[in-house]
XYZ file of C-alpha atoms in Angstrom:
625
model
C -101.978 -67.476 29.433
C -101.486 -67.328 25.606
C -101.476 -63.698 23.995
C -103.677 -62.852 21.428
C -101.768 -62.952 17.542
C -102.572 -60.038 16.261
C -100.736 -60.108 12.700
C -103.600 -58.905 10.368
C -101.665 -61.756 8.070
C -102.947 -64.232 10.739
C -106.523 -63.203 10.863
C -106.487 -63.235 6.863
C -105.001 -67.199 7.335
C -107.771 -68.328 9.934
C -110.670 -66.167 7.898
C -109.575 -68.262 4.493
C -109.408 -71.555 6.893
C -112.751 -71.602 8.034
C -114.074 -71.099 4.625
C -112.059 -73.941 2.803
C -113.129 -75.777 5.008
C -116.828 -74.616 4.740
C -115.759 -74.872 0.884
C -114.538 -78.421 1.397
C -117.586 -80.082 2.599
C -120.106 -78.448 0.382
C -118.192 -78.987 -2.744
C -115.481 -81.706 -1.495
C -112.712 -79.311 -3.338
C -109.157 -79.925 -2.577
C -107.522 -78.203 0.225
C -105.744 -74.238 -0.269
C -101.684 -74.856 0.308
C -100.672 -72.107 2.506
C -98.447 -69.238 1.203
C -94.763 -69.506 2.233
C -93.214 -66.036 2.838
C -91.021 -64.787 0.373
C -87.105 -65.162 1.285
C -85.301 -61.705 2.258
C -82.241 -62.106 0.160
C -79.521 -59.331 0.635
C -77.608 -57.476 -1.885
C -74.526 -59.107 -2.992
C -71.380 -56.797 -1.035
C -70.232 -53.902 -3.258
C -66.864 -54.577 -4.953
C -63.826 -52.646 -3.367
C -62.950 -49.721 -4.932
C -59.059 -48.196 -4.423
C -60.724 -45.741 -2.704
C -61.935 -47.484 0.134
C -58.266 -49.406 -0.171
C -56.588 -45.970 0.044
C -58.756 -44.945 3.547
C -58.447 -48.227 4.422
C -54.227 -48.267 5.127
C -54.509 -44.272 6.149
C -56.927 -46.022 9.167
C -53.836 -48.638 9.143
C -51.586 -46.097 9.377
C -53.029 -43.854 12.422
C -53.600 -47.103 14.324
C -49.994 -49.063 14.027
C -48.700 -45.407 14.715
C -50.125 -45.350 18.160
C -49.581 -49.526 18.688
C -46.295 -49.309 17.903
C -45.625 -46.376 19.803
C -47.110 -48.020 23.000
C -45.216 -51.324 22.404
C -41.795 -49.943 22.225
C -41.753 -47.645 25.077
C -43.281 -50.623 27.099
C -40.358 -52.498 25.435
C -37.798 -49.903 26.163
C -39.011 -49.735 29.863
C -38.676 -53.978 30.543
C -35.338 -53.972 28.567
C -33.780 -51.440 30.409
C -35.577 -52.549 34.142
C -36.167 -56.232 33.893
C -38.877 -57.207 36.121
C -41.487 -59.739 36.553
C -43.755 -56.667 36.263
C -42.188 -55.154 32.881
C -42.125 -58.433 31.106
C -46.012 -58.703 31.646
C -46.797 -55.081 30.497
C -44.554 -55.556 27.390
C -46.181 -59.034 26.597
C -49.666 -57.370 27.380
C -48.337 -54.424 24.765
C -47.444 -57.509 22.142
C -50.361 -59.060 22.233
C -52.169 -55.894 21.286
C -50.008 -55.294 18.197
C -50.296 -58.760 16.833
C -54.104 -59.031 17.352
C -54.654 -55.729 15.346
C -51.744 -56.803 12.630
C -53.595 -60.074 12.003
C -57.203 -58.693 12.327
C -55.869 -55.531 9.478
C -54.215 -58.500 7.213
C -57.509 -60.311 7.198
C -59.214 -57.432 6.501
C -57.025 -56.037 3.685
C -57.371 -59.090 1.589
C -60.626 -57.744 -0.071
C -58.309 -55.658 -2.270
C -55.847 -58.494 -3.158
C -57.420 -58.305 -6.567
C -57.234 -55.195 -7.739
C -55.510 -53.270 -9.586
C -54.261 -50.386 -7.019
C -51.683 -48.159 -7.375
C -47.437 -48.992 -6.662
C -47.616 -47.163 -3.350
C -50.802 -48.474 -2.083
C -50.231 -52.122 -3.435
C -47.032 -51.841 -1.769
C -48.496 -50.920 1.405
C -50.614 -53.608 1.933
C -48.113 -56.162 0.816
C -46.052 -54.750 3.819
C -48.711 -55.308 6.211
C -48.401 -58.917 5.614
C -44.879 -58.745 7.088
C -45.603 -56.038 9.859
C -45.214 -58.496 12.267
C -41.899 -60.317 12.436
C -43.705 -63.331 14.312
C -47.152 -62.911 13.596
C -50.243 -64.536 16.511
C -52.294 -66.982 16.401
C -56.055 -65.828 15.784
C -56.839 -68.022 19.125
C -56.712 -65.437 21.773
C -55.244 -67.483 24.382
C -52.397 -68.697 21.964
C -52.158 -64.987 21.130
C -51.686 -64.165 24.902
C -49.061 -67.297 25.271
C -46.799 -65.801 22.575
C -46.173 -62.666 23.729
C -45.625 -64.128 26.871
C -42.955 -66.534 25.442
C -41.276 -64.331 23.284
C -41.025 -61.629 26.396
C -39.595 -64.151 28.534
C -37.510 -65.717 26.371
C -35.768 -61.963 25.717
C -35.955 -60.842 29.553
C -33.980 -64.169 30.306
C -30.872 -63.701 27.961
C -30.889 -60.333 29.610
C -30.566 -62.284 32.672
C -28.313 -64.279 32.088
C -24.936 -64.516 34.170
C -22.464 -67.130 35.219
C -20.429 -67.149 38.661
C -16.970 -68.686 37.671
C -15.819 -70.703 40.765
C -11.780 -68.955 40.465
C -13.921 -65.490 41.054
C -15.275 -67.152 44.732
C -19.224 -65.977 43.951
C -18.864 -62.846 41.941
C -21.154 -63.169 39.028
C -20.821 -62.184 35.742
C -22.701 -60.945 33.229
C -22.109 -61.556 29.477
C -19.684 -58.270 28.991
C -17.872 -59.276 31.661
C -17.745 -62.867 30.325
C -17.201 -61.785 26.849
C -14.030 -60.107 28.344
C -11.945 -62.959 29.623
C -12.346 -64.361 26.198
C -11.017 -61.245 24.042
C -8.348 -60.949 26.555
C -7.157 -64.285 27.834
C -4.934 -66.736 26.602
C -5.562 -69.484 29.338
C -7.907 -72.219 27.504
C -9.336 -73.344 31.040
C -10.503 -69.746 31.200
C -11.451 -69.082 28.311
C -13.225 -72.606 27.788
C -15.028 -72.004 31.862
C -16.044 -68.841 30.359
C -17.207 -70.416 27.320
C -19.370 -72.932 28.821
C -20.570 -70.775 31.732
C -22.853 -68.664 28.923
C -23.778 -71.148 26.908
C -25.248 -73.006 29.755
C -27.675 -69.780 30.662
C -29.252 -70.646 27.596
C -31.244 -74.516 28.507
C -33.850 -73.310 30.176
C -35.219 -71.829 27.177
C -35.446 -74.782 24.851
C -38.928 -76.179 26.274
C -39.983 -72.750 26.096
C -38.646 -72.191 22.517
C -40.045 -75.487 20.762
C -43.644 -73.973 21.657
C -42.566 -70.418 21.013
C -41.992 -72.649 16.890
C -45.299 -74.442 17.149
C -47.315 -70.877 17.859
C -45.338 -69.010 15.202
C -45.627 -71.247 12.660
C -49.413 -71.153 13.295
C -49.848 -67.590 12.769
C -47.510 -67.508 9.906
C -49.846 -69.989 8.419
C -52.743 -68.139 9.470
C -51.722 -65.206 7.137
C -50.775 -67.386 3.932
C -47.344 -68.462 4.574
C -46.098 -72.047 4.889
C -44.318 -71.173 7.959
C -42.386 -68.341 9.821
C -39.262 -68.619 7.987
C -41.350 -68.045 4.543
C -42.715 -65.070 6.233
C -38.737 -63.714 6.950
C -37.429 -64.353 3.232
C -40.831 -62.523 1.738
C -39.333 -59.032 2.813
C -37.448 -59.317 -0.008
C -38.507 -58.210 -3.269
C -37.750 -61.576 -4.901
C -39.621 -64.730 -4.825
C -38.673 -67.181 -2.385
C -36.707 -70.376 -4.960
C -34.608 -66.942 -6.265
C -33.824 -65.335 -2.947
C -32.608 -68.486 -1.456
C -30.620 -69.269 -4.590
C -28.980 -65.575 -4.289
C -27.817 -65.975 -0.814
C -26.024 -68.976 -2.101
C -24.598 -67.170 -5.122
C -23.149 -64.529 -2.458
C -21.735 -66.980 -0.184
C -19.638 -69.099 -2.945
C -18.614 -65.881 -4.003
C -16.991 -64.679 -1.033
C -16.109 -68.440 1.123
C -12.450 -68.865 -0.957
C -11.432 -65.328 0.609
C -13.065 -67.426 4.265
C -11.271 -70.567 3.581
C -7.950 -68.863 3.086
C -8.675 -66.591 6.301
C -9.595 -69.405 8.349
C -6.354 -71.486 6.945
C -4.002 -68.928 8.019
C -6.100 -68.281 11.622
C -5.417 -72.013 12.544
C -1.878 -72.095 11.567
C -1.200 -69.005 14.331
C -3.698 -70.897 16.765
C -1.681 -74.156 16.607
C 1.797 -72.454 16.948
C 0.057 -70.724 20.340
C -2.195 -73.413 21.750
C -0.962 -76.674 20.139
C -2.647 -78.859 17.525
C -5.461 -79.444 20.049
C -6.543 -75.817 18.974
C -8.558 -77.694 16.177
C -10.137 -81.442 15.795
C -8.368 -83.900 13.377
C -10.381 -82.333 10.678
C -9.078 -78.971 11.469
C -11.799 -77.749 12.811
C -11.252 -74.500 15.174
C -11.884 -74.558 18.541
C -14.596 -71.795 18.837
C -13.252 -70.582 22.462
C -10.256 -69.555 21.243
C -11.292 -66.821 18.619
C -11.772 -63.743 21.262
C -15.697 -64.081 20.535
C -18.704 -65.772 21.942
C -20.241 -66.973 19.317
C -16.900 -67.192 16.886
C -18.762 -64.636 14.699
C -15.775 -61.721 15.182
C -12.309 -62.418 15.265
C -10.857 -59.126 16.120
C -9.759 -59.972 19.264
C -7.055 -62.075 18.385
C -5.812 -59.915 16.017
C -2.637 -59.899 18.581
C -1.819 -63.591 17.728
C -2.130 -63.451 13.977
C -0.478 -60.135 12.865
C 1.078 -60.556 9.795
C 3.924 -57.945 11.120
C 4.980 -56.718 14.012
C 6.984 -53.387 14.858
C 4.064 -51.666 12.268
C 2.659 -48.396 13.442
C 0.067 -49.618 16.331
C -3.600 -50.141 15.579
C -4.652 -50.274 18.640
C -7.780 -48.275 18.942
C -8.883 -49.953 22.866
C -5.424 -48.771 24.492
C -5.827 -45.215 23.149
C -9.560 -44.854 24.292
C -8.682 -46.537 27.737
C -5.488 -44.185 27.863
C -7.362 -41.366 26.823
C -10.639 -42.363 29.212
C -12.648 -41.227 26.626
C -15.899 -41.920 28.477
C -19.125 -43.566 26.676
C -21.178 -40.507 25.439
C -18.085 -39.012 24.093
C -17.468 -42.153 21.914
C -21.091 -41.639 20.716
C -20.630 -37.741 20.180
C -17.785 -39.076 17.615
C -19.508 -41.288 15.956
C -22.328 -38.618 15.884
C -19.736 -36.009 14.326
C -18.810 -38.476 11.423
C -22.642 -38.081 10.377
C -22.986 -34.862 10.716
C -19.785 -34.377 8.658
C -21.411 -35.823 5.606
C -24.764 -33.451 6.151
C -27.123 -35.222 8.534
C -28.598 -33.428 10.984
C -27.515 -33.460 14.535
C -28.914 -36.178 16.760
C -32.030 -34.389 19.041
C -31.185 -33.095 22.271
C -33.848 -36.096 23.928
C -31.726 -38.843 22.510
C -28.472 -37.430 25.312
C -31.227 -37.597 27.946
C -32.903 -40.546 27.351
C -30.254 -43.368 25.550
C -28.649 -46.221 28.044
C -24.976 -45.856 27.178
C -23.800 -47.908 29.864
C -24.591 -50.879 32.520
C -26.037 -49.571 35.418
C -25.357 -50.413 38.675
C -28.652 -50.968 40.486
C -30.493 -53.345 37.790
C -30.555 -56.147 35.515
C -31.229 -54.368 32.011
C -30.389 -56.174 28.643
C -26.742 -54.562 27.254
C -27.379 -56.151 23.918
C -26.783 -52.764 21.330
C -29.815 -51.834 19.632
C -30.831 -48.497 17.830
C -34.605 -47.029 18.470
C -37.204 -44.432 17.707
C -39.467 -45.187 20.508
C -42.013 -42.697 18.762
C -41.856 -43.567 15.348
C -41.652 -39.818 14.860
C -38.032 -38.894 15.995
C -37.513 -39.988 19.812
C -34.504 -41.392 18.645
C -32.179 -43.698 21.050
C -29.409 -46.107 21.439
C -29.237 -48.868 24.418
C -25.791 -50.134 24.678
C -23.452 -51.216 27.615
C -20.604 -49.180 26.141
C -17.087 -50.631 27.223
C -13.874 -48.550 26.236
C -12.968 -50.631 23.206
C -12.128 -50.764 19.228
C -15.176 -52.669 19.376
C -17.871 -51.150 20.487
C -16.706 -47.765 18.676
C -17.339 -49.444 14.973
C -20.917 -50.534 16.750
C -21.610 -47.312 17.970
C -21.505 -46.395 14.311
C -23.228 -48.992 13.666
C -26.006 -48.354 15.898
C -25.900 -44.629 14.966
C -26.453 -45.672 11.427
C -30.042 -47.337 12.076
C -30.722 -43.824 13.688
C -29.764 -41.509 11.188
C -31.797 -43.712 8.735
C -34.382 -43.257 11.228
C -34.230 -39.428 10.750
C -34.695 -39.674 7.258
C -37.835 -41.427 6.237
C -40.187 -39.947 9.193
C -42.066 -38.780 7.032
C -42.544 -41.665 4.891
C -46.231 -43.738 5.853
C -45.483 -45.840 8.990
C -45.017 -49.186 6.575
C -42.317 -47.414 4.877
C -40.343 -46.295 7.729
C -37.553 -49.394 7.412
C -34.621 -49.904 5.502
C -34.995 -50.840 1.426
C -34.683 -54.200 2.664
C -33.119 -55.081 6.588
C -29.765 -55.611 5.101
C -29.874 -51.855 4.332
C -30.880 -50.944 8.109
C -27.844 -53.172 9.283
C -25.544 -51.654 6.318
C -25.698 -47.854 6.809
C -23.857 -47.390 10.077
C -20.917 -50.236 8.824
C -20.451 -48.750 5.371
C -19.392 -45.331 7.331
C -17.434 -47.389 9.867
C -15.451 -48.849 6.585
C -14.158 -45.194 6.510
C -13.016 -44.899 9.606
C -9.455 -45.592 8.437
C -6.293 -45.553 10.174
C -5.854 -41.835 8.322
C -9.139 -40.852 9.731
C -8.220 -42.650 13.237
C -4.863 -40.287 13.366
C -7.118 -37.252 12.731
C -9.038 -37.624 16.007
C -5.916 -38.843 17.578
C -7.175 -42.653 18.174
C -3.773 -43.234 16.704
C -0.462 -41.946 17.170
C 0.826 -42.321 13.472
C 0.094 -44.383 10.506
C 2.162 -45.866 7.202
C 1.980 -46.274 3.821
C 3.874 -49.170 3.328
C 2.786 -52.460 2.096
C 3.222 -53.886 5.289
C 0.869 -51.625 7.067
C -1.408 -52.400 4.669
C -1.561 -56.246 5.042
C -1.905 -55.367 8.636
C -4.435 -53.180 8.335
C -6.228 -55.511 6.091
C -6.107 -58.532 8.374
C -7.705 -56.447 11.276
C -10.691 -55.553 8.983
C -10.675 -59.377 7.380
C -11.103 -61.199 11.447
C -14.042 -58.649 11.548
C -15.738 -58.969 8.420
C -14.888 -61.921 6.618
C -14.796 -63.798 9.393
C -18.469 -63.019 10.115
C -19.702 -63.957 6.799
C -20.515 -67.445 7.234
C -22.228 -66.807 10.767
C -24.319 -64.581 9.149
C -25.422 -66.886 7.346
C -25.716 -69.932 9.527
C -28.124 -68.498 12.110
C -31.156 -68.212 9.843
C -30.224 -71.275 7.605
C -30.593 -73.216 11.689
C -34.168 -71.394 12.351
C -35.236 -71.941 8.824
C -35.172 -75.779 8.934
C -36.598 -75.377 12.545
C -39.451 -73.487 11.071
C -39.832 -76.031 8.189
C -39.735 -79.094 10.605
C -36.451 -80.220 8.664
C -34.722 -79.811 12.249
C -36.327 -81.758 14.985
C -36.762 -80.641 18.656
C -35.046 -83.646 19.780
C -31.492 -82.445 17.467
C -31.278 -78.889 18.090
C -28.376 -78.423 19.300
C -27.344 -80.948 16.920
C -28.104 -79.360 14.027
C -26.704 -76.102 15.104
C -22.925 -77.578 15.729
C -23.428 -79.380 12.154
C -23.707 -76.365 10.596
C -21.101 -74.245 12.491
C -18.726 -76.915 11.457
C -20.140 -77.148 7.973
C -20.080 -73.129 7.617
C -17.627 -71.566 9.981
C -15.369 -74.659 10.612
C -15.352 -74.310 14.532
C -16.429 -76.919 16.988
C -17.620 -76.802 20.353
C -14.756 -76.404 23.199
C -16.576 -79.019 25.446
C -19.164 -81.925 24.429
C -22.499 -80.694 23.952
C -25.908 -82.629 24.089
C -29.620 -82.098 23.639
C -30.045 -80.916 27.064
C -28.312 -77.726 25.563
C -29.690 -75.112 23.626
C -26.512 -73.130 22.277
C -28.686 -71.451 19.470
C -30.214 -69.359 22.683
C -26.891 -68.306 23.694
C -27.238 -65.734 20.701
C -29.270 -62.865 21.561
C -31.005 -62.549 18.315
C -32.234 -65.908 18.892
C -34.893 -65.745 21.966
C -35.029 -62.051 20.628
C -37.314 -63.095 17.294
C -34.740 -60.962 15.330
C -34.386 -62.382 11.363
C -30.389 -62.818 10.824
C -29.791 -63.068 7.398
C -30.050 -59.337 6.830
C -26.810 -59.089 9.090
C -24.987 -61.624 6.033
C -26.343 -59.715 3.400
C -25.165 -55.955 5.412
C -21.745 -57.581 4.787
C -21.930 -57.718 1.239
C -23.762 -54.359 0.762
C -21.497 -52.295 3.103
C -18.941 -52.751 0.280
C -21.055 -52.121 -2.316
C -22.281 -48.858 -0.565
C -18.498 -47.995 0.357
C -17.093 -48.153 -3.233
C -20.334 -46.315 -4.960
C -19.865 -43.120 -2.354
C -15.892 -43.159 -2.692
C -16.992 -42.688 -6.652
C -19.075 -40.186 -5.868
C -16.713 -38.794 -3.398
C -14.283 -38.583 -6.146
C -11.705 -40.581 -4.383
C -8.909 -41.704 -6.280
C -6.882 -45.236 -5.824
C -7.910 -48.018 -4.067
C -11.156 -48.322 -2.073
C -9.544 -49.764 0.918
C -8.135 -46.444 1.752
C -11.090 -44.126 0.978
C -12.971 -42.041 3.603
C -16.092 -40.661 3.136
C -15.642 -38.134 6.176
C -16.667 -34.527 5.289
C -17.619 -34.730 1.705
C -20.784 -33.581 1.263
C -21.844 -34.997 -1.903
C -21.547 -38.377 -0.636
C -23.356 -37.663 1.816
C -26.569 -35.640 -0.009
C -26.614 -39.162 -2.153
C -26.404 -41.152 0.919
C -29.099 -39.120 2.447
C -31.449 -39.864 -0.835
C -31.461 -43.423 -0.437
C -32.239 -43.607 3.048
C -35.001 -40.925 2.847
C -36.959 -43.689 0.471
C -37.215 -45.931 3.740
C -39.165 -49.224 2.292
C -41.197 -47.106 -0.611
C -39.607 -48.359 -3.823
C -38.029 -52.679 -4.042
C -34.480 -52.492 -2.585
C -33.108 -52.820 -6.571
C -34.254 -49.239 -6.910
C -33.060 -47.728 -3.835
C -29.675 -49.276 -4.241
C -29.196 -48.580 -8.081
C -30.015 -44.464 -6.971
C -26.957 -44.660 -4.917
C -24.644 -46.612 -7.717
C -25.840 -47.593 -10.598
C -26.124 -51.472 -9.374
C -29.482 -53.543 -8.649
C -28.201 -56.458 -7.466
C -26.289 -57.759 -4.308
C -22.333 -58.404 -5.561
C -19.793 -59.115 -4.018
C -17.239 -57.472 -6.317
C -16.592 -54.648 -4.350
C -15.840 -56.831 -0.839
C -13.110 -59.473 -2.646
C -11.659 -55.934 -4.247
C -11.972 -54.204 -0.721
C -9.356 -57.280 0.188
C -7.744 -57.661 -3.246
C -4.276 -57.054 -1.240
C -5.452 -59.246 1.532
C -6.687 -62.388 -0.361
C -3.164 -62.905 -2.554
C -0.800 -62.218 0.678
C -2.981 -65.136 1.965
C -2.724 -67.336 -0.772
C 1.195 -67.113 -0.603
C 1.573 -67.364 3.348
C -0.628 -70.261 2.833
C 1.157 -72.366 0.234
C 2.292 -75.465 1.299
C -0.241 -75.634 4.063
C -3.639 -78.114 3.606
C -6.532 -75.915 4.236
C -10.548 -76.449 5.215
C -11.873 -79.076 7.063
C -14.473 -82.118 6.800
């Protein structure tokens, strides 16, 4: 049964009806057109007002405050207990973040056109980059990220290789890591070599779709692709950044070349001319590092002089048995020397500063505040060596920077630029000279002799300059990935072309594309941007010689510490408090004067370094194809 209409506008539409139509046949008129209703139109949305901008990222701010909170302590608990079970909860906590990042960028673009003031422009432009690999707006793609990218971390934590000569004790990468700073036997070193690198395959069908989702929510939020997203962090568009990264490196690859000349000479006279390829390319097992990035470890074979005072740092802390927290109370002490304030009594409790026995966890060193608000940490397999005491300080420097911009808005609370965050805790290693080594009695005496010096020198040069061009390689590899300039099907390819190209090193054993060596490197499956690492090396110097100025130090930089002087520090202690407020130009010209990167003050760090090299090198034919 029909129900009755009773819309009085009805009853008025059948009334006038029936008498048109009465209407029609007396008088034949023409028929009444009905009445359309009139349209409903809306009001047009008010303009955004800087107001409404301004509540707009304080909302931003409560919310990433809590997100980010909840994502690193889920983080925290899979990296340090890696289970099925933790990987899902920290990929659950991911895919949170990134929905609300990418839902808060969409949202914010209302105000891209007006005129808003430096902090709160700033603000939202740092939104856009919140999310070092932002998700797809496709919630199941969303969900298949995090997944990826937990996985892909959880299984380089993983990773170990059981060397047959060790009759099925497994290693994991310390322990692998340590037959090739301390072995001269090239089958070892070369089984240890290859037994790492092949933990990485199964991750390169898992990587190539970890790209393809990336890329999409890069693209999603304006950029071309995920390495575009990476170079916008800093301050300079992206034709001039590039460009400045190769400014730095042509700068600094004669001091390299000469390095890596003199390196290979020592290598030949030890392993024979098979050490390098007819090009005179290195062998990369041979240089007491993984990845070839650090060539400390064989400072041994290339000392420029022996029967120098000793600077062996690894025999006094493993003669001492200075245990790991103690190493970390030192490098804590240097800080607090310099006017920072101590380290809280939660970070003692709650850091990893060693592997445990009981679980896999991943030993990579990283720096936290798992609150955003001071629950400051450090998570770091700690082994009694030179090594690991420079990255303790290190480590400790991305927590004392930490410290000092909590109370900046959650946006702000990273370095100037992430060159800065990767800088602090290195410059302050830089002054950890053998003067300053005597003083805490890591060494038994020390010289002033030229000798000494070179020595000296060449220890610092295998860590620093030596690292320079693998600093640089590792993004310049993902960059073409993300740009589609490097195919899936020559990955591994690509990456050995530029290791050659950059570093001059080859593989120890043939590689194919059923490898995935790029993996092998933590920061790799870990979604962690490299180039800032390069750049730390050329602003470590820069924030070295501007503090040794202000420290009032007096001769050559190269034998300046910092430790104790309290101006230096109060200066140091500005820069960091402006976390990310003000363009990294700004926050480095408050500490020196400079607003550029240069890399003046490294080549005149190794002034006395770089001619020595030039002379021991004469005669000799240097680089490689």
């Amino acid at each position: 049964m029909r129900t009755k209409n009773r819309n009085p506008l009805f009853v008025l539409l059948v009334a006038s009806s029936i008498l048109s139509c009465s209407a029609s046949q007396a008088n034949r008129a023409a028929p009444v057109e009905p009445v359309a209703p009139a349209k409903v139109v809306a009001p047009p949305p008010a303009e955004p007002t800087e107001a409404e901008a301004r509540d707009f990222i304080a909302s931003v701010d409560r919310q990433l405050r809590k997100l980010w909170a909840a994502r690193d302590r889920g983080l925290w608990v899979n990296q340090n207990f890696i289970t099925e079970d933790t990987e899902a909860l920290a990929a659950a906590n991911e895919e949170v973040v990134s929905e609300y990042v990418a839902r808060a960028v969409h949202e914010s673009k209302r105000f891209d056109k007006l005129d808003l003031a430096p902090e709160l422009a700033r603000q939202l432009k740092l939104l856009r980059l919140a999310q070092t690999v932002p998700a797809p707006n496709n919630a199941a793609e969303r969900e298949e990220l995090a997944e990826l990218q937990s996985w892909l971390s959880s299984e380089y934590g993983k990773g170990e290789y059981c060397p047959p000569r060790l009759h099925g004790k497994c290693l994991h990468l310390d322990g692998i890591e340590k037959i090739l700073r301390t072995s001269h036997d090239r089958e070892a070193l070369r089984d240890a070599w290859d037994g790492w690198h092949a933990t990485a395959r199964v991750m390169r069908p898992k990587y190539m779709r970890y790209v393809e989702l990336a890329n999409k929510g890069a693209r999603e939020i304006g950029f071309s692709d995920l390495g575009a997203l990476w170079r916008a962090g800093y301050d300079m568009p992206d034709e001039a950044f590039s460009a400045d990264i190769e400014r730095l490196w042509k700068d600094v690859k004669p001091l390299y070349d000469e390095l890596h000349c003199y390196t290979r000479a020592k290598l030949h006279k030890k392993y024979g001319k098979t050490a390098t390829d007819a090009s005179g390319a290195i062998d990369a097992s041979l240089l007491g590092n993984m990845w070839a990035q650090d060539w400390a470890d064989i400072y041994n074979l290339v000392e420029p002089y022996g029967g120098e005072p000793s600077l062996d740092v690894t025999g006094a802390i493993e003669k001492q048995k200075i245990q790991p927290k103690e190493m970390v109370r030192m490098g804590e002490r240097f800080f607090t020397s310099l006017g920072f304030d101590p380290l809280p009594a939660t970070f003692w409790e709650r850091s990893l500063f060693a592997r445990p026995a009981d679980r896999q966890v991943v030993c990579h060193a990283s720096a936290w505040d798992v609150s955003w608000n001071g629950d400051l940490r450090i998570k770091m397999c700690i082994e009694p060596t030179e090594s690991d005491f420079v990255t303790i300080h290190h480590e400790l420097g991305h927590d004392f920077y930490f410290q000092r911009y909590q109370a900046q808005p959650v946006l702000f609370q990273t370095g100037a630029n992430d060159g800065f965050h990767e800088g602090i805790g290195d410059t302050l290693a830089l002054s950890v000279t053998p003067r300053y080594l005597k003083s805490i009695n890591l060494l038994s005496r020390v010289s002033d002799n030229p000798k000494a010096q070179i020595n000296q020198q060449m220890k610092m040069a295998l860590s620093k300059v030596a690292f320079l061009p693998f600093g640089l390689l590792i993004d310049k590899w993902r960059w073409r990935v993300f740009a589609g300039t490097i195919a899936p099907d020559s990955y591994n390819k690509s990456w050995w072309d530029l290791k050659r190209e950059y570093q001059g090193v080859i593989p120890p054993s043939e590689r194919t594309e059923a490898d995935f060596d790029p993996g092998a490197k933590y920061h790799v499956p870990a979604s962690t941007p490299y180039i800032r690492y390069f750049l730390s090396h050329i602003y470590q110097f820069q924030f070295h010689r501007a503090l040794c100025r202000i420290a009032g130090h007096k001769g050559p930089i190269q034998t300046c510490s910092i430790y104790g002087n309290k101006a230096a520090g109060e200066k140091l202690r500005d820069m960091l408090t402006l976390g990310a407020s003000k363009p990294w130009p700004e926050a480095l010209a408050l500490l020196g004067g400079e607003k550029d990167g240069d890399a003046s003050a490294l080549l005149e760090y190794f002034a006395p370094l770089a001619e020595w090299l030039k002379k021991e090198n004469g005669g000799q034919t240097c680089g490689w194809k």
